[in-house]
Amino acid sequence: MTDRLTAAMISHAAERLRPVVRRTALEPNERLSGLLGGQVLLKREDAQLCRSYKVRGAFNLIASLAEGERRRGVVCASAGNHGQGVAFACARLGIDGRVYVPSTTPRQKRQRIAALGGDRVEIVVGGGTYDEASTAAHADSEDTGAVYVHPFDDVRTMAGQGTVGLEILEQSGERPHTVVVPVGGGGLISGVAVWLREHSPGTRIVGAEPAGAASMRAALDHGGPFALPELDTFVDGAAVGRVGEHTFPLVKDLVDEIVAVDEGAVCTEMLDLYQSDGIIAEPAGALAGAAARELLPRAASGPVVCVVSGGNNDVSRYNEVLERSLVHIGLRHYFLVTFPQRPGALRHFLDEVLGEGEDIIAFEYVKKNNRDTGPALVGIELERAGDIDSLMARMKAGPLTVERIPPGSPLFTFLL
């Protein structure tokens, strides 16, 4: 097996996968087209088998195993979607497997892995992050001889995921000006980039990764894969602390730009996909659309394609999604307010500080044992983002001591 992915490998993967996976739609999106002033198309991998593109890479790798390797079984690490692809492939091909997941993997994804794999697949919780689960899965592979099915850093996986790019070109009426691809470990964008550079070299390729897990940007800055010291796992499908040894050089050589997308922007796009377009996207699935609307130049001279990479979202997370979105677009703000020690201070705040359309959505004394002197955490929701300036002016004009909690503050980890 070569260490460098080629377009021929992607073509072979497409032949292997054609009877198995869905050829997902490439469809115009009026909302994003209006925002960008030009045609935007969505590649709907949220409608794929297992509701994610990951099944392409997992099935391609496992189906290519020799008979002796199949008898030893397979093992993988996954934040959820890759595990579902492995589970599907194991059940379809009659191979035993173990899927190691981090404890942050949503319950919905764990249940889907179990349902897809049946009695062929065992789920093992291996640490709090994907990288910890990966370490545990590698140890299992070394101890048992099971074949490790890498979610991104194996050319067989990358070839399967690259069939997304093959389909985009087959389905496009004209060559895309830009293709925006979500980035975690780099498997999908590597495969897409290899195919596009071979068959549509003029297409601009943009990778979108979460700001709290910008491992590809770190690798590019350091000249090679680099382990992030901290990781925000909210965008769980793309929260990888270190990109792949095989994926990195392809991204470095073939991809035009890597952009970091704020998690709040991801949440806003998730909500718009659901409310305006009727599309249920997981956080990683909204990365490309969020990058397009916030970071790309408007009115490209040709179609812009955004890959909606997955739709495995746990509905219990929508409260957090809404919260992050409202903070990001400037409609929700938090303050530490110290009220003066006199009667009617809270009433003054309600009557004189809050304006029309401004509502308190959170109020809690920080020092519960002394409500006379302790500051209160106050959350306020605005009707318009621009109203924050007048609210701050009224706060400063009154007898209150007010400290605004900025969105990047560590205190927000206690609010979200």
CSV table of C-alpha atoms in Angstrom, one decimal:
chain,number,residue,atom,x,y,z
A,1,MET,CA,0.0,0.0,0.0
A,2,THR,CA,1.4,3.4,-1.0
A,3,ASP,CA,1.6,6.2,1.5
A,4,ARG,CA,0.4,8.8,-1.0
A,5,LEU,CA,-3.2,9.0,-2.1
A,6,THR,CA,-3.9,9.2,-5.8
A,7,ALA,CA,-6.9,10.0,-8.0
A,8,ALA,CA,-6.8,6.4,-9.3
A,9,MET,CA,-7.3,5.1,-5.8
A,10,ILE,CA,-10.4,7.3,-5.4
A,11,SER,CA,-11.7,6.0,-8.7
A,12,HIS,CA,-11.3,2.4,-7.5
A,13,ALA,CA,-13.0,3.3,-4.2
A,14,ALA,CA,-15.9,4.7,-6.1
A,15,GLU,CA,-16.4,1.5,-8.0
A,16,ARG,CA,-16.2,-0.5,-4.7
A,17,LEU,CA,-18.7,1.8,-3.0
A,18,ARG,CA,-21.2,2.4,-5.8
A,19,PRO,CA,-23.3,-0.6,-4.9
A,20,VAL,CA,-23.2,0.2,-1.2
A,21,VAL,CA,-23.4,3.9,-0.4
A,22,ARG,CA,-25.8,6.6,-1.5
A,23,ARG,CA,-25.0,9.1,-4.2
A,24,THR,CA,-26.1,12.1,-2.2
A,25,ALA,CA,-27.7,15.1,-3.7
A,26,LEU,CA,-25.8,18.3,-4.7
A,27,GLU,CA,-28.6,20.9,-4.4
A,28,PRO,CA,-28.8,24.7,-4.6
A,29,ASN,CA,-29.4,26.6,-1.3
A,30,GLU,CA,-31.4,29.8,-1.7
A,31,ARG,CA,-30.5,31.1,1.7
A,32,LEU,CA,-26.8,30.9,1.4
A,33,SER,CA,-27.0,31.9,-2.3
A,34,GLY,CA,-28.7,35.1,-1.2
A,35,LEU,CA,-26.1,35.8,1.6
A,36,LEU,CA,-23.2,35.3,-0.8
A,37,GLY,CA,-24.7,36.9,-3.8
A,38,GLY,CA,-24.0,33.9,-6.0
A,39,GLN,CA,-25.0,30.2,-6.4
A,40,VAL,CA,-24.3,28.0,-3.4
A,41,LEU,CA,-24.7,24.3,-3.6
A,42,LEU,CA,-24.9,21.9,-0.7
A,43,LYS,CA,-23.4,18.4,-0.9
A,44,ARG,CA,-25.8,16.5,1.3
A,45,GLU,CA,-23.8,13.9,3.1
A,46,ASP,CA,-26.1,14.3,6.1
A,47,ALA,CA,-28.4,12.1,3.9
A,48,GLN,CA,-25.7,9.4,3.5
A,49,LEU,CA,-26.0,5.9,5.0
A,50,CYS,CA,-25.3,6.4,8.7
A,51,ARG,CA,-26.0,10.1,8.1
A,52,SER,CA,-22.3,10.9,7.4
A,53,TYR,CA,-19.7,10.7,4.8
A,54,LYS,CA,-17.6,8.6,7.2
A,55,VAL,CA,-19.1,5.4,5.9
A,56,ARG,CA,-17.3,5.9,2.6
A,57,GLY,CA,-13.9,5.7,4.1
A,58,ALA,CA,-14.6,3.0,6.7
A,59,PHE,CA,-16.3,0.6,4.2
A,60,ASN,CA,-13.6,1.1,1.6
A,61,LEU,CA,-10.8,0.2,4.0
A,62,ILE,CA,-12.6,-2.8,5.6
A,63,ALA,CA,-13.8,-4.2,2.2
A,64,SER,CA,-10.2,-4.1,0.9
A,65,LEU,CA,-8.8,-6.3,3.8
A,66,ALA,CA,-7.4,-9.7,3.0
A,67,GLU,CA,-9.2,-12.8,4.3
A,68,GLY,CA,-6.6,-13.3,7.1
A,69,GLU,CA,-7.0,-9.7,8.3
A,70,ARG,CA,-10.8,-10.1,8.3
A,71,ARG,CA,-10.6,-13.1,10.6
A,72,ARG,CA,-8.6,-11.0,13.1
A,73,GLY,CA,-11.4,-8.4,13.2
A,74,VAL,CA,-11.1,-4.7,13.3
A,75,VAL,CA,-10.9,-1.9,15.9
A,76,CYS,CA,-11.3,1.8,15.6
A,77,ALA,CA,-11.6,5.1,17.5
A,78,SER,CA,-14.4,7.5,16.7
A,79,ALA,CA,-16.2,10.5,17.9
A,80,GLY,CA,-19.3,8.8,16.6
A,81,ASN,CA,-19.7,9.0,12.8
A,82,HIS,CA,-16.7,6.9,11.8
A,83,GLY,CA,-17.8,4.3,14.4
A,84,GLN,CA,-21.2,4.1,12.7
A,85,GLY,CA,-19.4,3.5,9.3
A,86,VAL,CA,-17.3,0.8,10.8
A,87,ALA,CA,-20.3,-0.8,12.5
A,88,PHE,CA,-22.2,-0.8,9.2
A,89,ALA,CA,-19.3,-2.3,7.3
A,90,CYS,CA,-18.7,-5.0,10.0
A,91,ALA,CA,-22.4,-6.0,9.9
A,92,ARG,CA,-22.5,-5.9,6.1
A,93,LEU,CA,-19.2,-7.9,5.6
A,94,GLY,CA,-19.6,-10.3,8.5
A,95,ILE,CA,-16.5,-9.0,10.4
A,96,ASP,CA,-16.2,-8.5,14.2
A,97,GLY,CA,-15.1,-5.1,15.5
A,98,ARG,CA,-14.7,-2.9,18.5
A,99,VAL,CA,-15.4,0.8,18.5
A,100,TYR,CA,-13.6,3.1,21.0
A,101,VAL,CA,-15.4,6.3,21.6
A,102,PRO,CA,-14.6,9.3,23.9
A,103,SER,CA,-17.0,10.0,26.8
A,104,THR,CA,-18.1,13.2,25.0
A,105,THR,CA,-19.7,11.3,22.2
A,106,PRO,CA,-23.4,12.1,22.2
A,107,ARG,CA,-25.7,9.3,23.3
A,108,GLN,CA,-27.5,9.4,20.0
A,109,LYS,CA,-24.3,8.4,18.1
A,110,ARG,CA,-23.5,5.6,20.5
A,111,GLN,CA,-27.0,4.2,20.1
A,112,ARG,CA,-26.7,4.3,16.3
A,113,ILE,CA,-23.3,2.4,16.5
A,114,ALA,CA,-24.9,-0.3,18.5
A,115,ALA,CA,-27.9,-0.5,16.2
A,116,LEU,CA,-25.9,-0.6,13.0
A,117,GLY,CA,-23.3,-3.1,14.3
A,118,GLY,CA,-25.6,-5.5,16.1
A,119,ASP,CA,-23.8,-8.5,17.6
A,120,ARG,CA,-20.8,-7.9,15.4
A,121,VAL,CA,-19.6,-4.7,17.2
A,122,GLU,CA,-18.7,-3.8,20.8
A,123,ILE,CA,-18.6,-0.2,22.0
A,124,VAL,CA,-15.8,0.8,24.5
A,125,VAL,CA,-15.5,4.2,26.1
A,126,GLY,CA,-11.8,5.1,25.9
A,127,GLY,CA,-11.1,8.5,27.6
A,128,GLY,CA,-12.5,12.0,27.4
A,129,THR,CA,-11.2,13.0,24.0
A,130,TYR,CA,-10.9,11.4,20.5
A,131,ASP,CA,-7.1,11.3,21.0
A,132,GLU,CA,-7.4,9.3,24.2
A,133,ALA,CA,-9.9,6.9,22.6
A,134,SER,CA,-7.4,6.6,19.7
A,135,THR,CA,-4.6,5.7,22.0
A,136,ALA,CA,-6.8,3.0,23.6
A,137,ALA,CA,-7.8,1.6,20.3
A,138,HIS,CA,-4.2,1.4,19.0
A,139,ALA,CA,-3.2,-0.5,22.2
A,140,ASP,CA,-6.1,-2.9,21.5
A,141,SER,CA,-4.9,-3.4,18.0
A,142,GLU,CA,-1.4,-4.2,19.1
A,143,ASP,CA,-2.5,-6.6,21.8
A,144,THR,CA,-5.1,-8.5,19.8
A,145,GLY,CA,-3.9,-8.2,16.2
A,146,ALA,CA,-7.2,-6.6,15.1
A,147,VAL,CA,-6.8,-4.3,12.1
A,148,TYR,CA,-6.9,-0.6,13.1
A,149,VAL,CA,-9.4,1.3,10.9
A,150,HIS,CA,-8.2,4.8,11.0
A,151,PRO,CA,-10.9,7.5,10.6
A,152,PHE,CA,-8.7,9.7,8.5
A,153,ASP,CA,-5.0,8.9,8.3
A,154,ASP,CA,-5.0,5.9,6.0
A,155,VAL,CA,-5.0,6.2,2.2
A,156,ARG,CA,-7.8,3.6,2.0
A,157,THR,CA,-10.0,5.7,4.3
A,158,MET,CA,-9.0,8.9,2.4
A,159,ALA,CA,-9.8,7.3,-0.9
A,160,GLY,CA,-13.3,6.4,0.2
A,161,GLN,CA,-13.9,9.9,1.6
A,162,GLY,CA,-12.5,11.4,-1.6
A,163,THR,CA,-15.4,10.0,-3.6
A,164,VAL,CA,-17.3,13.0,-2.2
A,165,GLY,CA,-15.2,15.1,-4.5
A,166,LEU,CA,-15.7,12.7,-7.4
A,167,GLU,CA,-19.5,13.0,-7.1
A,168,ILE,CA,-19.4,16.8,-6.8
A,169,LEU,CA,-17.7,17.1,-10.2
A,170,GLU,CA,-20.0,14.5,-11.7
A,171,GLN,CA,-23.1,16.3,-10.5
A,172,SER,CA,-22.0,19.9,-11.2
A,173,GLY,CA,-23.4,21.6,-14.2
A,174,GLU,CA,-20.3,23.8,-14.3
A,175,ARG,CA,-16.9,23.5,-12.5
A,176,PRO,CA,-17.2,24.9,-9.0
A,177,HIS,CA,-15.4,28.1,-8.3
A,178,THR,CA,-14.9,27.1,-4.6
A,179,VAL,CA,-15.5,23.9,-2.6
A,180,VAL,CA,-15.6,24.3,1.2
A,181,VAL,CA,-14.9,21.2,3.2
A,182,PRO,CA,-15.0,20.7,6.9
A,183,VAL,CA,-11.7,19.7,8.5
A,184,GLY,CA,-11.0,17.5,11.5
A,185,GLY,CA,-8.1,15.1,10.9
A,186,GLY,CA,-7.9,15.9,7.2
A,187,GLY,CA,-9.2,12.7,5.6
A,188,LEU,CA,-12.1,14.2,3.7
A,189,ILE,CA,-10.4,17.4,2.5
A,190,SER,CA,-7.3,15.4,1.4
A,191,GLY,CA,-9.4,13.0,-0.7
A,192,VAL,CA,-11.5,15.8,-2.2
A,193,ALA,CA,-8.4,17.9,-2.9
A,194,VAL,CA,-6.6,15.1,-4.7
A,195,TRP,CA,-9.6,14.5,-7.0
A,196,LEU,CA,-10.3,18.2,-7.7
A,197,ARG,CA,-6.6,19.0,-8.4
A,198,GLU,CA,-6.6,16.2,-11.0
A,199,HIS,CA,-9.9,16.9,-12.6
A,200,SER,CA,-10.7,20.6,-11.8
A,201,PRO,CA,-7.4,22.3,-11.1
A,202,GLY,CA,-8.9,25.8,-11.2
A,203,THR,CA,-11.4,25.1,-8.3
A,204,ARG,CA,-10.5,26.9,-5.1
A,205,ILE,CA,-10.4,24.5,-2.1
A,206,VAL,CA,-11.1,25.9,1.4
A,207,GLY,CA,-11.0,23.9,4.6
A,208,ALA,CA,-13.1,25.0,7.5
A,209,GLU,CA,-12.2,23.8,11.0
A,210,PRO,CA,-13.6,24.8,14.4
A,211,ALA,CA,-11.7,27.6,16.1
A,212,GLY,CA,-11.5,25.6,19.3
A,213,ALA,CA,-9.9,22.7,17.6
A,214,ALA,CA,-7.8,24.3,14.8
A,215,SER,CA,-5.3,21.4,14.5
A,216,MET,CA,-4.7,21.8,10.7
A,217,ARG,CA,-3.9,25.5,11.1
A,218,ALA,CA,-1.5,24.5,13.9
A,219,ALA,CA,0.1,21.9,11.7
A,220,LEU,CA,0.6,24.4,8.9
A,221,ASP,CA,2.1,26.9,11.3
A,222,HIS,CA,4.5,24.4,12.8
A,223,GLY,CA,5.5,22.7,9.5
A,224,GLY,CA,3.9,19.3,10.4
A,225,PRO,CA,1.3,17.6,12.6
A,226,PHE,CA,1.2,19.3,16.0
A,227,ALA,CA,-0.7,18.3,19.1
A,228,LEU,CA,-3.0,21.1,20.4
A,229,PRO,CA,-2.5,21.8,24.1
A,230,GLU,CA,-6.2,22.4,24.5
A,231,LEU,CA,-9.3,21.2,22.6
A,232,ASP,CA,-12.9,22.4,22.5
A,233,THR,CA,-14.9,19.3,21.8
A,234,PHE,CA,-18.2,21.0,21.0
A,235,VAL,CA,-17.8,20.4,17.2
A,236,ASP,CA,-17.2,16.7,18.1
A,237,GLY,CA,-17.1,15.4,14.5
A,238,ALA,CA,-14.1,17.7,13.8
A,239,ALA,CA,-12.5,18.0,17.2
A,240,VAL,CA,-9.1,16.3,16.5
A,241,GLY,CA,-6.1,17.4,18.5
A,242,ARG,CA,-3.5,16.3,15.9
A,243,VAL,CA,-4.0,15.9,12.2
A,244,GLY,CA,-2.7,12.9,10.2
A,245,GLU,CA,0.8,12.2,8.9
A,246,HIS,CA,-0.7,11.2,5.5
A,247,THR,CA,-3.3,14.0,5.3
A,248,PHE,CA,-1.1,16.9,6.3
A,249,PRO,CA,1.2,17.0,3.2
A,250,LEU,CA,-1.7,16.8,0.9
A,251,VAL,CA,-3.5,19.7,2.6
A,252,LYS,CA,-0.3,21.7,2.6
A,253,ASP,CA,0.3,21.1,-1.1
A,254,LEU,CA,-3.2,21.1,-2.5
A,255,VAL,CA,-5.6,23.2,-0.4
A,256,ASP,CA,-5.8,26.9,-1.0
A,257,GLU,CA,-6.9,28.1,2.4
A,258,ILE,CA,-7.7,26.8,5.9
A,259,VAL,CA,-10.1,29.0,8.0
A,260,ALA,CA,-11.1,28.7,11.6
A,261,VAL,CA,-14.8,29.1,12.4
A,262,ASP,CA,-16.1,30.3,15.7
A,263,GLU,CA,-18.3,27.7,17.4
A,264,GLY,CA,-21.0,30.3,17.8
A,265,ALA,CA,-21.1,30.8,14.0
A,266,VAL,CA,-21.4,27.1,13.6
A,267,CYS,CA,-24.4,27.1,15.9
A,268,THR,CA,-26.1,29.9,14.0
A,269,GLU,CA,-25.7,28.0,10.8
A,270,MET,CA,-27.0,24.8,12.4
A,271,LEU,CA,-30.2,26.7,13.4
A,272,ASP,CA,-30.6,28.3,10.0
A,273,LEU,CA,-30.1,25.0,8.3
A,274,TYR,CA,-32.9,23.5,10.4
A,275,GLN,CA,-35.3,26.5,10.6
A,276,SER,CA,-34.9,27.8,7.0
A,277,ASP,CA,-33.8,24.7,5.0
A,278,GLY,CA,-35.3,21.8,7.0
A,279,ILE,CA,-31.8,20.2,7.3
A,280,ILE,CA,-30.7,18.6,10.5
A,281,ALA,CA,-26.9,19.1,10.6
A,282,GLU,CA,-24.5,18.2,13.4
A,283,PRO,CA,-22.0,20.9,14.3
A,284,ALA,CA,-19.3,19.5,12.0
A,285,GLY,CA,-21.9,19.4,9.2
A,286,ALA,CA,-22.5,23.1,9.6
A,287,LEU,CA,-18.8,24.1,9.4
A,288,ALA,CA,-18.7,24.6,5.7
A,289,GLY,CA,-21.8,26.7,5.5
A,290,ALA,CA,-20.7,28.8,8.5
A,291,ALA,CA,-17.4,29.5,6.8
A,292,ALA,CA,-19.0,30.4,3.5
A,293,ARG,CA,-21.4,33.0,5.1
A,294,GLU,CA,-18.8,34.5,7.5
A,295,LEU,CA,-15.4,34.2,5.9
A,296,LEU,CA,-15.6,33.9,2.1
A,297,PRO,CA,-15.6,36.8,-0.3
A,298,ARG,CA,-19.1,37.6,-1.6
A,299,ALA,CA,-20.3,36.9,-5.2
A,300,ALA,CA,-17.7,34.4,-6.4
A,301,SER,CA,-17.5,34.1,-10.2
A,302,GLY,CA,-18.9,30.5,-10.1
A,303,PRO,CA,-20.7,28.1,-7.9
A,304,VAL,CA,-19.6,27.6,-4.3
A,305,VAL,CA,-20.1,24.0,-3.0
A,306,CYS,CA,-20.4,23.5,0.8
A,307,VAL,CA,-20.1,19.9,2.1
A,308,VAL,CA,-22.7,19.2,4.8
A,309,SER,CA,-20.7,16.3,6.2
A,310,GLY,CA,-23.1,14.8,8.7
A,311,GLY,CA,-26.5,14.9,10.4
A,312,ASN,CA,-26.1,13.0,13.6
A,313,ASN,CA,-27.1,15.6,16.0
A,314,ASP,CA,-28.5,14.9,19.5
A,315,VAL,CA,-31.6,17.0,20.0
A,316,SER,CA,-30.7,17.4,23.7
A,317,ARG,CA,-27.8,19.7,22.6
A,318,TYR,CA,-30.1,22.3,21.0
A,319,ASN,CA,-30.3,24.4,24.2
A,320,GLU,CA,-26.6,24.8,24.1
A,321,VAL,CA,-26.6,25.4,20.3
A,322,LEU,CA,-29.2,28.2,20.7
A,323,GLU,CA,-27.2,29.8,23.6
A,324,ARG,CA,-24.0,29.8,21.7
A,325,SER,CA,-25.7,31.3,18.6
A,326,LEU,CA,-27.4,34.1,20.5
A,327,VAL,CA,-24.1,35.0,22.2
A,328,HIS,CA,-22.3,34.9,18.8
A,329,ILE,CA,-24.8,37.2,17.0
A,330,GLY,CA,-24.8,39.6,19.9
A,331,LEU,CA,-28.4,39.1,21.2
A,332,ARG,CA,-27.4,37.6,24.6
A,333,HIS,CA,-25.0,39.1,27.1
A,334,TYR,CA,-23.8,38.3,30.6
A,335,PHE,CA,-22.8,40.6,33.4
A,336,LEU,CA,-21.6,40.6,37.0
A,337,VAL,CA,-23.7,43.3,38.7
A,338,THR,CA,-23.0,44.4,42.3
A,339,PHE,CA,-26.1,46.2,43.6
A,340,PRO,CA,-25.8,48.9,46.3
A,341,GLN,CA,-26.8,48.0,49.8
A,342,ARG,CA,-30.1,49.9,49.8
A,343,PRO,CA,-33.7,49.0,49.3
A,344,GLY,CA,-35.1,49.1,45.8
A,345,ALA,CA,-31.7,48.6,44.0
A,346,LEU,CA,-33.0,45.7,42.0
A,347,ARG,CA,-36.2,47.6,41.2
A,348,HIS,CA,-34.1,50.5,40.0
A,349,PHE,CA,-32.2,48.1,37.7
A,350,LEU,CA,-35.4,46.8,36.2
A,351,ASP,CA,-37.1,50.2,35.7
A,352,GLU,CA,-34.2,52.5,34.8
A,353,VAL,CA,-31.5,50.3,33.2
A,354,LEU,CA,-33.5,47.7,31.2
A,355,GLY,CA,-35.0,49.2,28.0
A,356,GLU,CA,-37.9,48.0,25.9
A,357,GLY,CA,-37.2,44.6,24.3
A,358,GLU,CA,-34.5,43.8,26.8
A,359,ASP,CA,-35.2,40.8,29.0
A,360,ILE,CA,-33.4,39.1,31.9
A,361,ILE,CA,-32.9,35.5,31.0
A,362,ALA,CA,-30.7,34.6,34.0
A,363,PHE,CA,-30.3,36.0,37.5
A,364,GLU,CA,-28.3,34.3,40.2
A,365,TYR,CA,-26.4,35.7,43.3
A,366,VAL,CA,-22.8,34.5,43.1
A,367,LYS,CA,-22.4,34.5,46.9
A,368,LYS,CA,-25.5,32.6,48.0
A,369,ASN,CA,-24.8,33.1,51.7
A,370,ASN,CA,-24.7,36.9,51.5
A,371,ARG,CA,-27.3,38.5,49.2
A,372,ASP,CA,-26.7,41.9,50.6
A,373,THR,CA,-23.2,42.4,49.3
A,374,GLY,CA,-22.5,39.7,46.7
A,375,PRO,CA,-22.6,40.4,43.0
A,376,ALA,CA,-25.3,38.8,40.8
A,377,LEU,CA,-24.8,37.0,37.5
A,378,VAL,CA,-27.3,38.6,35.2
A,379,GLY,CA,-28.0,37.4,31.6
A,380,ILE,CA,-29.8,39.8,29.3
A,381,GLU,CA,-31.3,39.1,25.9
A,382,LEU,CA,-31.7,42.0,23.4
A,383,GLU,CA,-34.1,42.5,20.6
A,384,ARG,CA,-31.3,43.9,18.3
A,385,ALA,CA,-27.6,43.4,18.6
A,386,GLY,CA,-26.9,47.1,18.2
A,387,ASP,CA,-28.8,47.8,21.4
A,388,ILE,CA,-25.8,46.8,23.5
A,389,ASP,CA,-24.3,50.2,23.4
A,390,SER,CA,-27.3,52.0,24.9
A,391,LEU,CA,-27.6,49.3,27.5
A,392,MET,CA,-24.0,49.7,28.6
A,393,ALA,CA,-24.5,53.5,28.7
A,394,ARG,CA,-27.4,53.2,31.1
A,395,MET,CA,-25.5,50.7,33.3
A,396,LYS,CA,-22.6,53.1,33.6
A,397,ALA,CA,-24.9,56.1,34.3
A,398,GLY,CA,-26.5,54.3,37.3
A,399,PRO,CA,-25.2,53.5,40.8
A,400,LEU,CA,-24.3,50.0,39.9
A,401,THR,CA,-20.9,48.2,39.6
A,402,VAL,CA,-21.1,46.3,36.4
A,403,GLU,CA,-18.5,43.9,34.9
A,404,ARG,CA,-19.3,42.6,31.4
A,405,ILE,CA,-18.3,38.9,30.8
A,406,PRO,CA,-16.8,38.7,27.3
A,407,PRO,CA,-17.7,35.7,25.2
A,408,GLY,CA,-14.1,34.4,25.3
A,409,SER,CA,-13.9,34.5,29.1
A,410,PRO,CA,-13.3,31.2,30.9
A,411,LEU,CA,-16.5,32.1,32.9
A,412,PHE,CA,-18.5,31.1,29.8
A,413,THR,CA,-17.6,27.5,30.5
A,414,PHE,CA,-20.0,27.7,33.4
A,415,LEU,CA,-22.8,29.3,31.4
A,416,LEU,CA,-22.8,27.1,28.2
